[in-house]
Tab-separated table of C-alpha atoms in Angstrom:
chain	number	residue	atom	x	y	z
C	1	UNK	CA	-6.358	216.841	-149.265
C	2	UNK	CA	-8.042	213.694	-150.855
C	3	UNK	CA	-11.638	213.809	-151.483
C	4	UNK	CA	-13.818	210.840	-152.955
C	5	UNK	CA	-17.590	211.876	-153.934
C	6	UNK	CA	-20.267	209.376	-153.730
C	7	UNK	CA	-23.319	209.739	-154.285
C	8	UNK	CA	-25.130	209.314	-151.463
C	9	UNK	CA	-28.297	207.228	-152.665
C	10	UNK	CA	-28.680	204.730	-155.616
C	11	UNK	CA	-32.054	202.381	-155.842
C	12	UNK	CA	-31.908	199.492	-158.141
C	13	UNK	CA	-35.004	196.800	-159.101
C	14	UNK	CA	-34.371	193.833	-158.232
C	15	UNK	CA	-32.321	191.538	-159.974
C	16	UNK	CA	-30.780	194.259	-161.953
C	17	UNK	CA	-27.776	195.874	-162.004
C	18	UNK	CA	-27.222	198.627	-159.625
C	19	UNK	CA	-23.424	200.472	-160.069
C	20	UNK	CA	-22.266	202.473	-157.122
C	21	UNK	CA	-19.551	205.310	-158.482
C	22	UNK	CA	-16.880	206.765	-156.356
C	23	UNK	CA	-14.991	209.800	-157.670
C	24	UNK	CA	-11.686	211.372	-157.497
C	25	UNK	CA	-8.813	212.981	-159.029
C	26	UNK	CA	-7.051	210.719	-160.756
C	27	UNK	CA	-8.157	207.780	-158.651
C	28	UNK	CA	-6.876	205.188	-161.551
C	29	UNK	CA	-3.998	205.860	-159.881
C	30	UNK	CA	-4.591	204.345	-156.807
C	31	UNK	CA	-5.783	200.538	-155.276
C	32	UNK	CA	-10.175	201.501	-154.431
C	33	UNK	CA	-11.500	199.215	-152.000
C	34	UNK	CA	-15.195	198.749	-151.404
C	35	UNK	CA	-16.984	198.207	-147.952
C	36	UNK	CA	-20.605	197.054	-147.509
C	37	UNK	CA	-21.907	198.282	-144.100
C	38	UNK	CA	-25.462	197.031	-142.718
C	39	UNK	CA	-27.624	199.140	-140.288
C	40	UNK	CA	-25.948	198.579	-136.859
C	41	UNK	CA	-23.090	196.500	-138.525
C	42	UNK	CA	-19.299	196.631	-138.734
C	43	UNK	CA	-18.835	197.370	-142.572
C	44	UNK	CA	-17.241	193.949	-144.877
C	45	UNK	CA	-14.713	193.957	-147.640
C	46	UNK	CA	-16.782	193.270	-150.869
C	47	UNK	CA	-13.644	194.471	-153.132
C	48	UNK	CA	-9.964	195.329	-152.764
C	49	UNK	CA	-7.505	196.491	-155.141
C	50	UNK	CA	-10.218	197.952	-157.658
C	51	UNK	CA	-11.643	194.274	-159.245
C	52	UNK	CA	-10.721	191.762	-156.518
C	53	UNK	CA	-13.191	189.751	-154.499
C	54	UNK	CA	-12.727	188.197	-150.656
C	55	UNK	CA	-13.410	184.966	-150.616
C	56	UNK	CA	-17.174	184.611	-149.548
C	57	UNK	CA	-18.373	187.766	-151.462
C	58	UNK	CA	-20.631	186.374	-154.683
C	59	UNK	CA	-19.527	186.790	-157.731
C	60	UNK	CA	-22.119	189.364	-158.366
C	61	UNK	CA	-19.696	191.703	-157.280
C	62	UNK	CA	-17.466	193.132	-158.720
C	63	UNK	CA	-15.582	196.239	-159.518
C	64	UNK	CA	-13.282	198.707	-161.534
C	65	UNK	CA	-11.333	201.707	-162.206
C	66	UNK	CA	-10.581	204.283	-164.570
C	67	UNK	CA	-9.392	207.790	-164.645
C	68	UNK	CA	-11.128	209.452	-162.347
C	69	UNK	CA	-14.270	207.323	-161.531
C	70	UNK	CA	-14.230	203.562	-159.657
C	71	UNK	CA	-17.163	201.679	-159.552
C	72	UNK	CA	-18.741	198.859	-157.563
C	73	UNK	CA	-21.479	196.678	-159.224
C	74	UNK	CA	-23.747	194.693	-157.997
C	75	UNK	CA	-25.788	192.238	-160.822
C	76	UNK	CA	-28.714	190.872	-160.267
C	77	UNK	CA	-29.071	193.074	-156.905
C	78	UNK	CA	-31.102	191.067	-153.950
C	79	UNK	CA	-33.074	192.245	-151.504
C	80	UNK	CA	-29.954	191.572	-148.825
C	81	UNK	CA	-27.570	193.859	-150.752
C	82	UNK	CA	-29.959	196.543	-149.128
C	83	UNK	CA	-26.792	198.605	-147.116
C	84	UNK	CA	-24.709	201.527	-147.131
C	85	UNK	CA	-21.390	201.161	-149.702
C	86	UNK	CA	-17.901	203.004	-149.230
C	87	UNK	CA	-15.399	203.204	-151.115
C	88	UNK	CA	-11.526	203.982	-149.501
C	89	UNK	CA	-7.861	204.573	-151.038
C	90	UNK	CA	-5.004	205.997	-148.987
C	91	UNK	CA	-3.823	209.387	-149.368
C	92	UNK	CA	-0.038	209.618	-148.793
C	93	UNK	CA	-0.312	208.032	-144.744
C	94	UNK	CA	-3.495	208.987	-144.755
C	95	UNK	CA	-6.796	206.963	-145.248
C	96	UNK	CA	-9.660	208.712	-146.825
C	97	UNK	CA	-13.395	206.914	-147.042
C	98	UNK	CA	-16.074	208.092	-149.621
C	99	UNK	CA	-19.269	209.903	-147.891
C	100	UNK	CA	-20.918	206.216	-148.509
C	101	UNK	CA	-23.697	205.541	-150.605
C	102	UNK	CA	-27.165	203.758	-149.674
C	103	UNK	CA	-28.184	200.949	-152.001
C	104	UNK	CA	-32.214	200.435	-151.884
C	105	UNK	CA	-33.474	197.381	-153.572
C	106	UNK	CA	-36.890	198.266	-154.605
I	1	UNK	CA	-11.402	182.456	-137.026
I	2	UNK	CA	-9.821	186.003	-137.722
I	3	UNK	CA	-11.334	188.077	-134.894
I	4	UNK	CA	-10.883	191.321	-133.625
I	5	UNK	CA	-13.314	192.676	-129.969
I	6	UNK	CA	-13.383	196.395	-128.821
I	7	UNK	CA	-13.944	197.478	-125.676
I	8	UNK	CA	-13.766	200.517	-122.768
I	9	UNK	CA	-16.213	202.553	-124.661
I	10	UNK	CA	-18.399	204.805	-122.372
I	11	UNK	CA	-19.597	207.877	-121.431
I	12	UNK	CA	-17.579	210.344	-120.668
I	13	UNK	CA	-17.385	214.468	-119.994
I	14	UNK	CA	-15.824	216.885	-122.284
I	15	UNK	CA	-12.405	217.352	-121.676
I	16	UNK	CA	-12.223	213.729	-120.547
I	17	UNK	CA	-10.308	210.664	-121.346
I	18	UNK	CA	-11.007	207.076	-122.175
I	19	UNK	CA	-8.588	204.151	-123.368
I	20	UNK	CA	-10.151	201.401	-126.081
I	21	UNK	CA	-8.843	198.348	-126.509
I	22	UNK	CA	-9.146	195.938	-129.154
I	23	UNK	CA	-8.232	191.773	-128.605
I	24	UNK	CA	-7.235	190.109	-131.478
I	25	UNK	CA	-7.263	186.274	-132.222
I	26	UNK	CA	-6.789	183.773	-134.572
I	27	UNK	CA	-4.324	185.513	-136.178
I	28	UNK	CA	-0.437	186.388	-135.994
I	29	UNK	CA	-1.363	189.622	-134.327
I	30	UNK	CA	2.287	191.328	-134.759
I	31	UNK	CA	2.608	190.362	-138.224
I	32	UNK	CA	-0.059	193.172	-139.014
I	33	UNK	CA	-0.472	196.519	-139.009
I	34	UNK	CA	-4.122	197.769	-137.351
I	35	UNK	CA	-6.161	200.674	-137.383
I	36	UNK	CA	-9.029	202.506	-135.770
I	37	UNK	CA	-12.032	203.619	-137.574
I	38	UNK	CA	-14.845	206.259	-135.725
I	39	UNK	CA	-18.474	206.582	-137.181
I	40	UNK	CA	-20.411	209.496	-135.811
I	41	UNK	CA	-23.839	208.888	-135.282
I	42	UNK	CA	-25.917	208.713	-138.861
I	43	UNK	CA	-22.971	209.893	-140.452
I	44	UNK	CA	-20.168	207.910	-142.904
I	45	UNK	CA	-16.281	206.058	-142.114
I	46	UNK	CA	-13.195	208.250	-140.902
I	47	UNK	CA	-10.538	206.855	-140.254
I	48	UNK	CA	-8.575	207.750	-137.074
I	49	UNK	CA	-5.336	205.922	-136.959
I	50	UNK	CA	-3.213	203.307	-138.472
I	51	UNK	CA	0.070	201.757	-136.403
I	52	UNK	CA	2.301	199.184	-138.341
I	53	UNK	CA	3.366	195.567	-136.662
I	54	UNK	CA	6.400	196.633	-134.411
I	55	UNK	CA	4.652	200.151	-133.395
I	56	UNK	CA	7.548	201.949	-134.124
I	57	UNK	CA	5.364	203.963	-136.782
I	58	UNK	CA	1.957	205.710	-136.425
I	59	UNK	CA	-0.544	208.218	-138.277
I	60	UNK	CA	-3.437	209.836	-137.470
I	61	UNK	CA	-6.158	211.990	-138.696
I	62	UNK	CA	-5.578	215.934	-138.645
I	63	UNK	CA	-8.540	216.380	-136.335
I	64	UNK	CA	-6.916	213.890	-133.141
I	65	UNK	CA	-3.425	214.852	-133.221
I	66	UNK	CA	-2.168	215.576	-130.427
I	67	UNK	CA	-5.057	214.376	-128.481
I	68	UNK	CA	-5.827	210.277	-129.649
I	69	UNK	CA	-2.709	208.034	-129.288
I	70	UNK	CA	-2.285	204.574	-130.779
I	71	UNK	CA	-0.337	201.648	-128.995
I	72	UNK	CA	-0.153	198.339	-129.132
I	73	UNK	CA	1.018	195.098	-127.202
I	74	UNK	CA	2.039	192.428	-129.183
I	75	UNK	CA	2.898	189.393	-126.232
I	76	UNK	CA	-1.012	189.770	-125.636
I	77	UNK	CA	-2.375	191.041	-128.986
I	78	UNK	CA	-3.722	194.182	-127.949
I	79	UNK	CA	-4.919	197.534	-129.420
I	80	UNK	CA	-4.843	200.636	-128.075
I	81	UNK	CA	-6.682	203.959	-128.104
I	82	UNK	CA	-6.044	206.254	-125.713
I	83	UNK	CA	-7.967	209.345	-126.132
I	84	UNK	CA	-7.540	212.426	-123.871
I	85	UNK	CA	-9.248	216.307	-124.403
I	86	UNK	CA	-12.522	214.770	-125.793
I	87	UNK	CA	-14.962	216.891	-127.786
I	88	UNK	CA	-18.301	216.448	-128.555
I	89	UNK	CA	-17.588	215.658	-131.932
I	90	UNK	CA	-15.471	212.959	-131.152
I	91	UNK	CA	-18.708	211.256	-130.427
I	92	UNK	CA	-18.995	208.002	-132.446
I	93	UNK	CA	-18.539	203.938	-132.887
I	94	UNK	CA	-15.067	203.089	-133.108
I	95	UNK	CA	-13.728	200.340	-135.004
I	96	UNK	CA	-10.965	198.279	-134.836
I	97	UNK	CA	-9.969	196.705	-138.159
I	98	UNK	CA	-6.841	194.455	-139.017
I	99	UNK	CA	-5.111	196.518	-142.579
I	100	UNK	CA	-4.002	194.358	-145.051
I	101	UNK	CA	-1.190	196.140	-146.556
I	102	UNK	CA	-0.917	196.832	-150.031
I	103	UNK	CA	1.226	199.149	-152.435
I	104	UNK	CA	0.068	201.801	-152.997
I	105	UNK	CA	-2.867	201.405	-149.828
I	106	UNK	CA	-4.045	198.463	-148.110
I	107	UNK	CA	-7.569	197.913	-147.074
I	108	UNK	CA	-8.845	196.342	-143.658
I	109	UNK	CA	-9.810	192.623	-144.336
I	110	UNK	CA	-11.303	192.330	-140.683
I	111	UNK	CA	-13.303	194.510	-138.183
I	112	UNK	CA	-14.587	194.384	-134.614
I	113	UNK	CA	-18.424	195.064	-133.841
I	114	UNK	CA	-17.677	198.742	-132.779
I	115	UNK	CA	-17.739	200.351	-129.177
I	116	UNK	CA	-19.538	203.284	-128.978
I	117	UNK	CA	-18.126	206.466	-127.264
I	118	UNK	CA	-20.259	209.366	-126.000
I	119	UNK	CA	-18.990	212.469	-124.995
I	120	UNK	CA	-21.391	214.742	-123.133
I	121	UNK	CA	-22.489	216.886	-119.920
């Protein structure tokens, strides 16, 4: 089956640039979709479709693909982009969610 | 306002059975397909299982078949989870989420707080 490999901790100063990877065979090949998820909270769309941004998400965001590595990044990281990050493609029927990744803002 | 609310989470025995639902407003509930989502406690997302707008189709994670099954009402926009032979590791917050389909995967645009389900002696 599937597997996407995060990794599971990333720290970035703030107001730099922290990038968030999510690996997997191939994965160019597929739509990656991001999800921020606060302590306690239901997890938010920050990207779809590898690059694309919800409408409310800042355009610090932002995200892309290529062969076998997507990545989320987050410029000029705040102290409230402090959460856990997943990334998610489908799998045939199947939907398969990265192991998550915790952002600290030091 | 897009909005999804879970409920009928609980304790409950091993072996036992429980049925979520999720209400869903502000939306055209049956023009969507929805899904459920678990999180185990301190642990990451799985997804548990998907159902398109007319119901007719379903899939599920390896580790419920056969045990979870996903409905749905669409003349009063309502999700189902019915979950029967419960396991320990079943424990978790489940998530309903509204899936924004997309070729080749969609992604879920919208999700509900969580209810949490123990299972346990």
């Amino acid at each position: 089956s599937y597997e996407l490999t995060q990794p599971p901790s990333v720290s970035v100063a703030l107001g730099q640039t922290a990038r968030i990877t999510c690996g997997g065979n191939n994965i160019e090949g597929k739509n990656v979709h991001w999800y921020q998820q606060e302590p306690g909270q239901a997890p938010i769309l920050v990207i779809f479709r590898d690059s694309k941004r919800p409408s409310g998400i800042p355009e610090r965001f932002s995200g892309s693909n290529s062969r076998n590595t997507a990545t989320l990044t987050i410029s000029s990281a705040q102290a409230g982009d402090e959460a856990d990050y997943y990334c998610q493609v489908w799998d045939g029927r199947n939907v398969i969610f990265g192991g998550g990744t915790k952002l600290t803002v030091l | 306002e897009v909005q999804v609310v879970e409920s009928g989470g609980g304790l409950v025995q091993p072996g036992g059975s429980l049925r979520l639902s999720c209400a869903a407003s502000g939306f055209i509930f049956s023009s969507y397909s929805m899904t459920w989502v678990r999180q185990a406690p301190g642990k990451g997302l799985e997804w548990v299982a998907n159902i398109k707008q007319d119901g007719n189709e379903k899939s599920y994670v390896d580790s419920v078949k056969g045990r979870f099954t996903i409905s749905r009402d669409n003349t009063k926009n309502l999700l189902y989870l019915q979950m029967s032979s419960l396991r320990a590791e079943d424990t978790a917050v489940y998530f309903c989420a509204r899936l924004q389909w997309l070729l080749p995967g969609g992604y879920f645009d919208s999700w509900g707080q969580g209810t949490p389900v123990i299972v346990s002696s």
